[in-house]
JSON list of C-alpha atoms in Angstrom, two decimals:
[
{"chain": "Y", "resi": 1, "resn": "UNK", "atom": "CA", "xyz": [66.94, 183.53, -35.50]},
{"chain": "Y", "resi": 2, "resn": "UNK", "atom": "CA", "xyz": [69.18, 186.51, -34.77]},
{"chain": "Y", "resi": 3, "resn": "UNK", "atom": "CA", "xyz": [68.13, 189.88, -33.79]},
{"chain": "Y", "resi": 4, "resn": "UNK", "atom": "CA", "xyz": [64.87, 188.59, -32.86]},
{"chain": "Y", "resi": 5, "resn": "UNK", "atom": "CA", "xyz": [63.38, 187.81, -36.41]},
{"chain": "Y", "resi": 6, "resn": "UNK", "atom": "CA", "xyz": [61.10, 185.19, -36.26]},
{"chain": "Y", "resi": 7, "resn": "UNK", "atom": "CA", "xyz": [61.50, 182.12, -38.88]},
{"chain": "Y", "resi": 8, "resn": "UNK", "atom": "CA", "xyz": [59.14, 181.84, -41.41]},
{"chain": "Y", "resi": 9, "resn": "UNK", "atom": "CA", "xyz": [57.39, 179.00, -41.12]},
{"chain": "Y", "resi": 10, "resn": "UNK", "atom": "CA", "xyz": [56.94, 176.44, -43.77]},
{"chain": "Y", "resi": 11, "resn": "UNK", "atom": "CA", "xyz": [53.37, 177.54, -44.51]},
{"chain": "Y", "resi": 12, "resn": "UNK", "atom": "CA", "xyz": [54.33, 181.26, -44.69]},
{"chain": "Y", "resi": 13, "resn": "UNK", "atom": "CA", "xyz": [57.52, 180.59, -47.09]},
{"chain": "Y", "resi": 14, "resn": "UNK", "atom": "CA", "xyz": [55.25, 178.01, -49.47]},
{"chain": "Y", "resi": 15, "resn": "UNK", "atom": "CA", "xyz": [52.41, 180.97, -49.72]},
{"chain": "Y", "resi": 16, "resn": "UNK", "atom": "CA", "xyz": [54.82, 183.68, -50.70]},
{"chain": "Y", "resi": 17, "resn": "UNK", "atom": "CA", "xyz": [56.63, 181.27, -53.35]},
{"chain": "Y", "resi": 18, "resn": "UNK", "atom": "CA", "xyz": [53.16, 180.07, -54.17]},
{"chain": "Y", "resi": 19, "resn": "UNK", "atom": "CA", "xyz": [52.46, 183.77, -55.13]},
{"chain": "Y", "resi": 20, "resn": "UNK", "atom": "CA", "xyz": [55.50, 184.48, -56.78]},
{"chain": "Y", "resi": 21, "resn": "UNK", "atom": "CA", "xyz": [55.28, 181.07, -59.21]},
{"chain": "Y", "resi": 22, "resn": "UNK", "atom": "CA", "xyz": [51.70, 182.66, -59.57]},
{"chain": "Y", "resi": 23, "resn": "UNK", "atom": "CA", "xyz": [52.79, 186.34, -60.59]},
{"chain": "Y", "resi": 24, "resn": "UNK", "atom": "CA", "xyz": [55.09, 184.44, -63.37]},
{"chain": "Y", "resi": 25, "resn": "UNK", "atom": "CA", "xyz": [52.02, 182.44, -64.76]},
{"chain": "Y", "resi": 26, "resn": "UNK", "atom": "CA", "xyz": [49.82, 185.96, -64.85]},
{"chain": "Y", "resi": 27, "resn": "UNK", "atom": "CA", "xyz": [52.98, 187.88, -66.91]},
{"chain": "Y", "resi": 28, "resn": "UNK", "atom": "CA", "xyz": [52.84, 184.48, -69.15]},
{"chain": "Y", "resi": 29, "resn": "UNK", "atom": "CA", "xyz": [49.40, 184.60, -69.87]},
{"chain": "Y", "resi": 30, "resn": "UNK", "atom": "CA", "xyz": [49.00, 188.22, -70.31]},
{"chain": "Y", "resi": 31, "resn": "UNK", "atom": "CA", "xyz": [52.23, 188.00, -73.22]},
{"chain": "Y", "resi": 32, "resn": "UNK", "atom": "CA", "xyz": [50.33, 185.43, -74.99]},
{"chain": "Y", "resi": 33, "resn": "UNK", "atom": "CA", "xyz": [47.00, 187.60, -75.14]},
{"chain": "Y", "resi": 34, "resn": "UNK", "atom": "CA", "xyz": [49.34, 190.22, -76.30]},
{"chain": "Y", "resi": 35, "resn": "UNK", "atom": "CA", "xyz": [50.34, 188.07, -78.97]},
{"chain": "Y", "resi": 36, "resn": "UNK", "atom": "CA", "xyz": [54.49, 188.25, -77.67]},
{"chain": "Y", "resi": 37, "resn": "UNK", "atom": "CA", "xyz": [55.05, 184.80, -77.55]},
{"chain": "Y", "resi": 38, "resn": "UNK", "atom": "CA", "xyz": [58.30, 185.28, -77.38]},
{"chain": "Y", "resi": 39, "resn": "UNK", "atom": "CA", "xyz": [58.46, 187.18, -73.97]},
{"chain": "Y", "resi": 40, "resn": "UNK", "atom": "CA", "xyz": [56.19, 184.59, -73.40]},
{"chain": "Y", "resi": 41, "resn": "UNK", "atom": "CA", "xyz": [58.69, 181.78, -73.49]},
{"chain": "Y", "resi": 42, "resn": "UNK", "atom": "CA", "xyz": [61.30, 183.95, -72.10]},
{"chain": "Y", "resi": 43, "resn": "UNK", "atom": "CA", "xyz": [59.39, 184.09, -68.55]},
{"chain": "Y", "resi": 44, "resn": "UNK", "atom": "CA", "xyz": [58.52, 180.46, -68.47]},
{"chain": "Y", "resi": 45, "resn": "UNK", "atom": "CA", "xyz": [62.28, 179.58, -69.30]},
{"chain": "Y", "resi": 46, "resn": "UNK", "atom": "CA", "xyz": [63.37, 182.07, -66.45]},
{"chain": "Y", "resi": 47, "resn": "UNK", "atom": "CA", "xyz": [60.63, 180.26, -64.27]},
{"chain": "Y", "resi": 48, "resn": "UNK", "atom": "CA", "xyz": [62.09, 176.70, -65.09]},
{"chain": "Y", "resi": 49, "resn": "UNK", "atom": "CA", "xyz": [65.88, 177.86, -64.16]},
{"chain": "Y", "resi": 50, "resn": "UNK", "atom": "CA", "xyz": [64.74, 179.23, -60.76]},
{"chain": "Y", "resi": 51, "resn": "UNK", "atom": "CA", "xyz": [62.24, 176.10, -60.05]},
{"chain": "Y", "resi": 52, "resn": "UNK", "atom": "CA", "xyz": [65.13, 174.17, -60.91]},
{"chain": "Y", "resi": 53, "resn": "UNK", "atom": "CA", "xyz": [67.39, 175.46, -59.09]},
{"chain": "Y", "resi": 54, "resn": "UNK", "atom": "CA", "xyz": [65.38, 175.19, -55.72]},
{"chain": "Y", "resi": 55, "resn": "UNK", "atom": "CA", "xyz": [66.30, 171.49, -55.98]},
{"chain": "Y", "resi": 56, "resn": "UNK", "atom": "CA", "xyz": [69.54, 172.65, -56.41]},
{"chain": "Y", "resi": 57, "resn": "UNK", "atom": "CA", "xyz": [70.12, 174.28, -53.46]},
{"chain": "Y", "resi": 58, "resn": "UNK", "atom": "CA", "xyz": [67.63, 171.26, -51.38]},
{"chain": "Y", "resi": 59, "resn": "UNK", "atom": "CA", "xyz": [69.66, 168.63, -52.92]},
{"chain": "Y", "resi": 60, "resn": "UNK", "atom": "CA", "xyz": [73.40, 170.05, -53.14]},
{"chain": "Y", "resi": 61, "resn": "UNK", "atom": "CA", "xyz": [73.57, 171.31, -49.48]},
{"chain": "Y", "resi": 62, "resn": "UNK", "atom": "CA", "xyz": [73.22, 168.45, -46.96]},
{"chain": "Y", "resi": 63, "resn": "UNK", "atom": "CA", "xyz": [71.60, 169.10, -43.84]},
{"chain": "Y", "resi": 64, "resn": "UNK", "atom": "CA", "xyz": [71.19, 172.40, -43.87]},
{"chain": "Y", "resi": 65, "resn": "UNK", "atom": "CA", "xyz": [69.27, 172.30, -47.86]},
{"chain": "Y", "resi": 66, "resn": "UNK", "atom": "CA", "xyz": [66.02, 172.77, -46.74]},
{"chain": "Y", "resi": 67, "resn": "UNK", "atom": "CA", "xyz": [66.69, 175.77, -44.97]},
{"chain": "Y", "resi": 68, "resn": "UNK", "atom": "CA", "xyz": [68.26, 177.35, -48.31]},
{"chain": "Y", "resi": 69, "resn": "UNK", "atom": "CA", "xyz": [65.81, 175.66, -50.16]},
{"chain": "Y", "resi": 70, "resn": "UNK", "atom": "CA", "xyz": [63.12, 177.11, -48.61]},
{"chain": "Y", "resi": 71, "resn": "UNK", "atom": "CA", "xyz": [64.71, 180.41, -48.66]},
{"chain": "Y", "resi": 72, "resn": "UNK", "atom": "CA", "xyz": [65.65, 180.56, -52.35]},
{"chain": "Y", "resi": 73, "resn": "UNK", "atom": "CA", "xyz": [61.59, 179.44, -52.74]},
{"chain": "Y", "resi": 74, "resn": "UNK", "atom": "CA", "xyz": [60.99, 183.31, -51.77]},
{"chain": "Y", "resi": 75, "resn": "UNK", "atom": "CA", "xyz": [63.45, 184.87, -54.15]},
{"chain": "Y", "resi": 76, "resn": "UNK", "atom": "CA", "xyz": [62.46, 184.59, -57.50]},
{"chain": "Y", "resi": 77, "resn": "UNK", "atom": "CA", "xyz": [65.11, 187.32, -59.01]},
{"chain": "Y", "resi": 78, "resn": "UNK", "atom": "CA", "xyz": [68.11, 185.08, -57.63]},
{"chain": "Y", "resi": 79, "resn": "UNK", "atom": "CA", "xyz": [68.73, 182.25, -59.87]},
{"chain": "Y", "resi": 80, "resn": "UNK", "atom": "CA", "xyz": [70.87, 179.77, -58.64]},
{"chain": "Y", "resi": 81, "resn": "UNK", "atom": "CA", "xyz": [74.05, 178.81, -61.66]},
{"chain": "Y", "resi": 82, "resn": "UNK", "atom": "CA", "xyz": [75.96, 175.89, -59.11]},
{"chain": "Y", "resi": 83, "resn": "UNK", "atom": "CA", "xyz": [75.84, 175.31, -55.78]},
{"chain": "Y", "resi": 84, "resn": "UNK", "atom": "CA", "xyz": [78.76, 173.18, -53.97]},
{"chain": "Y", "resi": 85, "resn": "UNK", "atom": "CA", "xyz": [79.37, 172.52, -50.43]},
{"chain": "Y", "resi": 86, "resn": "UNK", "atom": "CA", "xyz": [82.72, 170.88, -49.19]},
{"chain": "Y", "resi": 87, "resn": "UNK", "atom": "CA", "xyz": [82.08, 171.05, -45.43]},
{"chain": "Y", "resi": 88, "resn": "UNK", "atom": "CA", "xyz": [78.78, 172.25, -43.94]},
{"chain": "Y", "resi": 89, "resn": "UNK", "atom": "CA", "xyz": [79.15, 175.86, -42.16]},
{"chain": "Y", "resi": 90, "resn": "UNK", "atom": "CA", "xyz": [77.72, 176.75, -38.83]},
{"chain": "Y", "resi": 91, "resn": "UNK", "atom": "CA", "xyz": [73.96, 177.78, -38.15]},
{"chain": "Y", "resi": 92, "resn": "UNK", "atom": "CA", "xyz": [75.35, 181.18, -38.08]},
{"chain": "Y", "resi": 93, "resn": "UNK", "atom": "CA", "xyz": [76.19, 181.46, -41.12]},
{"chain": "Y", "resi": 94, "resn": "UNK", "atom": "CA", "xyz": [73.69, 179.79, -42.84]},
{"chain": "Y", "resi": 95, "resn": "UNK", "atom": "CA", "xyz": [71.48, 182.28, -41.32]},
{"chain": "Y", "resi": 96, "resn": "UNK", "atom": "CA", "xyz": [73.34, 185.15, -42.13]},
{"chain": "Y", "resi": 97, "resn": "UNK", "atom": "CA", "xyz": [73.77, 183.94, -46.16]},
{"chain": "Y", "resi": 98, "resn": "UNK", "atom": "CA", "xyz": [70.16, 183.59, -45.94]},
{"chain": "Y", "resi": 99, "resn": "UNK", "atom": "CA", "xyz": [69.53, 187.53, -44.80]},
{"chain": "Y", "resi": 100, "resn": "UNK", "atom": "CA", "xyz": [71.81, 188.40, -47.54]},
{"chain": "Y", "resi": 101, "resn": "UNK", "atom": "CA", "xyz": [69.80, 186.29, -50.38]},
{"chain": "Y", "resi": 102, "resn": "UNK", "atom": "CA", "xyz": [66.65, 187.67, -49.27]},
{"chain": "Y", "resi": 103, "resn": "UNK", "atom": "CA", "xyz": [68.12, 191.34, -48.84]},
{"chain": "Y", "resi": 104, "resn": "UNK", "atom": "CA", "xyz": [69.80, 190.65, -52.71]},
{"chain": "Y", "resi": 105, "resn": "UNK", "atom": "CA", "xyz": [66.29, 189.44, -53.79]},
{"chain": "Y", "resi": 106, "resn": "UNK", "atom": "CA", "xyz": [64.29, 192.30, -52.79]},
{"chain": "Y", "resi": 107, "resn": "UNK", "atom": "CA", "xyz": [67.21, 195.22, -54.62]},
{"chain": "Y", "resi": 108, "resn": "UNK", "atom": "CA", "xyz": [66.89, 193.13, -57.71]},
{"chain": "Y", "resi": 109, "resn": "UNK", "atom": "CA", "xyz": [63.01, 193.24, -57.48]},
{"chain": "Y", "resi": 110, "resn": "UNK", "atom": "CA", "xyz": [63.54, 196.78, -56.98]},
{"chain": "Y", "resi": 111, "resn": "UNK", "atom": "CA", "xyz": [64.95, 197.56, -60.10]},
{"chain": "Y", "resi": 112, "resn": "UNK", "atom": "CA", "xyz": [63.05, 194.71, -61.88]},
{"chain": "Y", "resi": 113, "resn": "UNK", "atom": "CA", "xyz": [66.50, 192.46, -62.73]},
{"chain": "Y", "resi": 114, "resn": "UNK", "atom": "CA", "xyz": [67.15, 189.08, -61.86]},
{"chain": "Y", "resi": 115, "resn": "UNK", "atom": "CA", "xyz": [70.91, 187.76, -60.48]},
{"chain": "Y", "resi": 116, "resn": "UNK", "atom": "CA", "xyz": [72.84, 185.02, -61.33]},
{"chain": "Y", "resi": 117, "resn": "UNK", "atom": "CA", "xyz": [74.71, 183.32, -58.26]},
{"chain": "Y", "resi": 118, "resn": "UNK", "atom": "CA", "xyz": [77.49, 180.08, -57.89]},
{"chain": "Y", "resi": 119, "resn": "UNK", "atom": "CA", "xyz": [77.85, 179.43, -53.96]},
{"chain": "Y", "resi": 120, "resn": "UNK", "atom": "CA", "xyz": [80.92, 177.85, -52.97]},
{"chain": "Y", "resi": 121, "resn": "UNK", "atom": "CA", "xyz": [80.80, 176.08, -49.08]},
{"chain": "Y", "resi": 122, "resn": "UNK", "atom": "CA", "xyz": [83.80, 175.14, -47.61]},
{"chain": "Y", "resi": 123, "resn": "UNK", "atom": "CA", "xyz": [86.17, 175.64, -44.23]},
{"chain": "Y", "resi": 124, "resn": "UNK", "atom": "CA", "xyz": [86.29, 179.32, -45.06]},
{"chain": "Y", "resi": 125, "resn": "UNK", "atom": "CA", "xyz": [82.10, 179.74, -45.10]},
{"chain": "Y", "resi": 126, "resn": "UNK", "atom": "CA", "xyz": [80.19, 181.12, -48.24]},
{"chain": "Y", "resi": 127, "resn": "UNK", "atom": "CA", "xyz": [81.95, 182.14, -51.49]},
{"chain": "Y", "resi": 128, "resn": "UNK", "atom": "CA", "xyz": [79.33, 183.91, -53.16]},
{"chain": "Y", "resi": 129, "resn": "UNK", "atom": "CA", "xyz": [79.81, 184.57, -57.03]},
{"chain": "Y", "resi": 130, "resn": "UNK", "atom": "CA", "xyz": [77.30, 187.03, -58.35]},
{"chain": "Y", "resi": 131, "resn": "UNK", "atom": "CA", "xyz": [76.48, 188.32, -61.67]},
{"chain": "Y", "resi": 132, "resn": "UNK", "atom": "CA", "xyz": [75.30, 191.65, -60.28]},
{"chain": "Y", "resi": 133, "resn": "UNK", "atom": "CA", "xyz": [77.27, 194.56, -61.34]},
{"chain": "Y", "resi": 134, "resn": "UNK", "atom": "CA", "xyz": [75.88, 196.46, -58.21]},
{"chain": "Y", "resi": 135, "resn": "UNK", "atom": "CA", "xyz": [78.25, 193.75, -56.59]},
{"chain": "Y", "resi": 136, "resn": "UNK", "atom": "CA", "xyz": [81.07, 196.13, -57.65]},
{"chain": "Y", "resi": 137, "resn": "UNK", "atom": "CA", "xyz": [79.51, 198.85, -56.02]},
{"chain": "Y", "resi": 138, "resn": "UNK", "atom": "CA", "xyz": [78.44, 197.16, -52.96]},
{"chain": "Y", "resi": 139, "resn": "UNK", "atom": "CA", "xyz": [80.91, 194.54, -51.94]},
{"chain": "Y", "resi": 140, "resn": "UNK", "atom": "CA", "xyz": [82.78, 196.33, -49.36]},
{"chain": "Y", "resi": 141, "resn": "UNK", "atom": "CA", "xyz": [78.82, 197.62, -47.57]},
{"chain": "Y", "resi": 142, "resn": "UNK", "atom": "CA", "xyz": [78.09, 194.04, -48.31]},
{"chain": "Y", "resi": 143, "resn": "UNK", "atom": "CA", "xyz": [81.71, 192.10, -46.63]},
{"chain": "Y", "resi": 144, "resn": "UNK", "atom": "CA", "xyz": [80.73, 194.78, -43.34]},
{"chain": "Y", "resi": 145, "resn": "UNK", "atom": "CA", "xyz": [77.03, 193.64, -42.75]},
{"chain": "Y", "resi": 146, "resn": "UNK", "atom": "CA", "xyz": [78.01, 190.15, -43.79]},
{"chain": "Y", "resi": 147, "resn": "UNK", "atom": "CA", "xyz": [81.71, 189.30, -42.33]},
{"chain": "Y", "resi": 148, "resn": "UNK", "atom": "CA", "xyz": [81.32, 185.18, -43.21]},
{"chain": "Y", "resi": 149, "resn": "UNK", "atom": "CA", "xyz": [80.37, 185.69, -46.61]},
{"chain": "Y", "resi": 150, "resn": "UNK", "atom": "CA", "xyz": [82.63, 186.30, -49.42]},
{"chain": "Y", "resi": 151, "resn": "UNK", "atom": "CA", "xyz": [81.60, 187.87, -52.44]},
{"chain": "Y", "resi": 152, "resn": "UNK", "atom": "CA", "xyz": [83.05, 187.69, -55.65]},
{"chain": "Y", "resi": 153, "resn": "UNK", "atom": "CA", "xyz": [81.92, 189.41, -58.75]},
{"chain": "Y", "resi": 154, "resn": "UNK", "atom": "CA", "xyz": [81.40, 187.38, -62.04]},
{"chain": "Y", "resi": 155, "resn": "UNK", "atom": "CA", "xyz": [81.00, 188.78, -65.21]},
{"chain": "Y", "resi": 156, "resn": "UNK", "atom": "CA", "xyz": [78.82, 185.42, -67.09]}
]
């Protein structure tokens, strides 16, 4: 990995998304003791989208699927809308779309949101269309720290 970060390894990644699939199932059961079942059914449908989306990313991405796979198993306020690759990108910049998910993950945990994402891979790298409207805000901080990626802004 760059700039000396160790990667995760398979064991690590399945614990945190093991206690993240966990979290969800505790907010379920503690709407239906509260008698909400709507808010209820809201979380498990937002846990279904991101679950399925995880084989998404592991089955839409070739060789390098796993890796974003495994990932996206770690960021549970990124939901994943389409994924298409054309031509697979360079370790590089898999790696550095990956810092970016994660770093997206943990702002929208911050302010308790989820994000809504369509990746695009072709000659040109990642296109990267997010449903964020801190995307406005952030995409020229973002294009700096992230020079392969290309964000777009989407308004779903």
């Amino acid at each position: 990995m760059p700039n000396g970060e160790p990667q995760p390894s398979p064991a690590a990644q399945f614990r945190t998304h093991r206690h993240d699939v966990l979290n969800e199932l505790q907010l379920i059961r503690a709407y239906l003791q509260m008698e909400r079942p709507a808010q209820a059914v809201a979380v498990v449908d937002l846990l279904s989208t991101w679950l399925q989306s995880l084989t998404t990313w592991q089955i839409s991405a070739g060789a390098f699927g796993e890796q974003l796979m495994w990932t996206a198993a770690v960021c549970p306020h990124v939901l994943l809308d389409s994924f298409t690759c054309q031509i697979p990108p360079v370790d590089d910049v898999v790696e550095q779309f990956c810092r970016w998910l994660k770093m997206w993950n943990d702002e929208l945990s911050i302010r308790g949101q989820r994000g809504r994402l369509c990746v695009t891979v072709d000659q040109s790298g990642f296109r990267i269309m997010c449903s964020d409207e801190e995307v406005v805000k952030r995409i020229d901080e973002w294009t700096g720290a992230y020079p392969d990626l290309d964000f777009v802004v989407n308004r779903w």
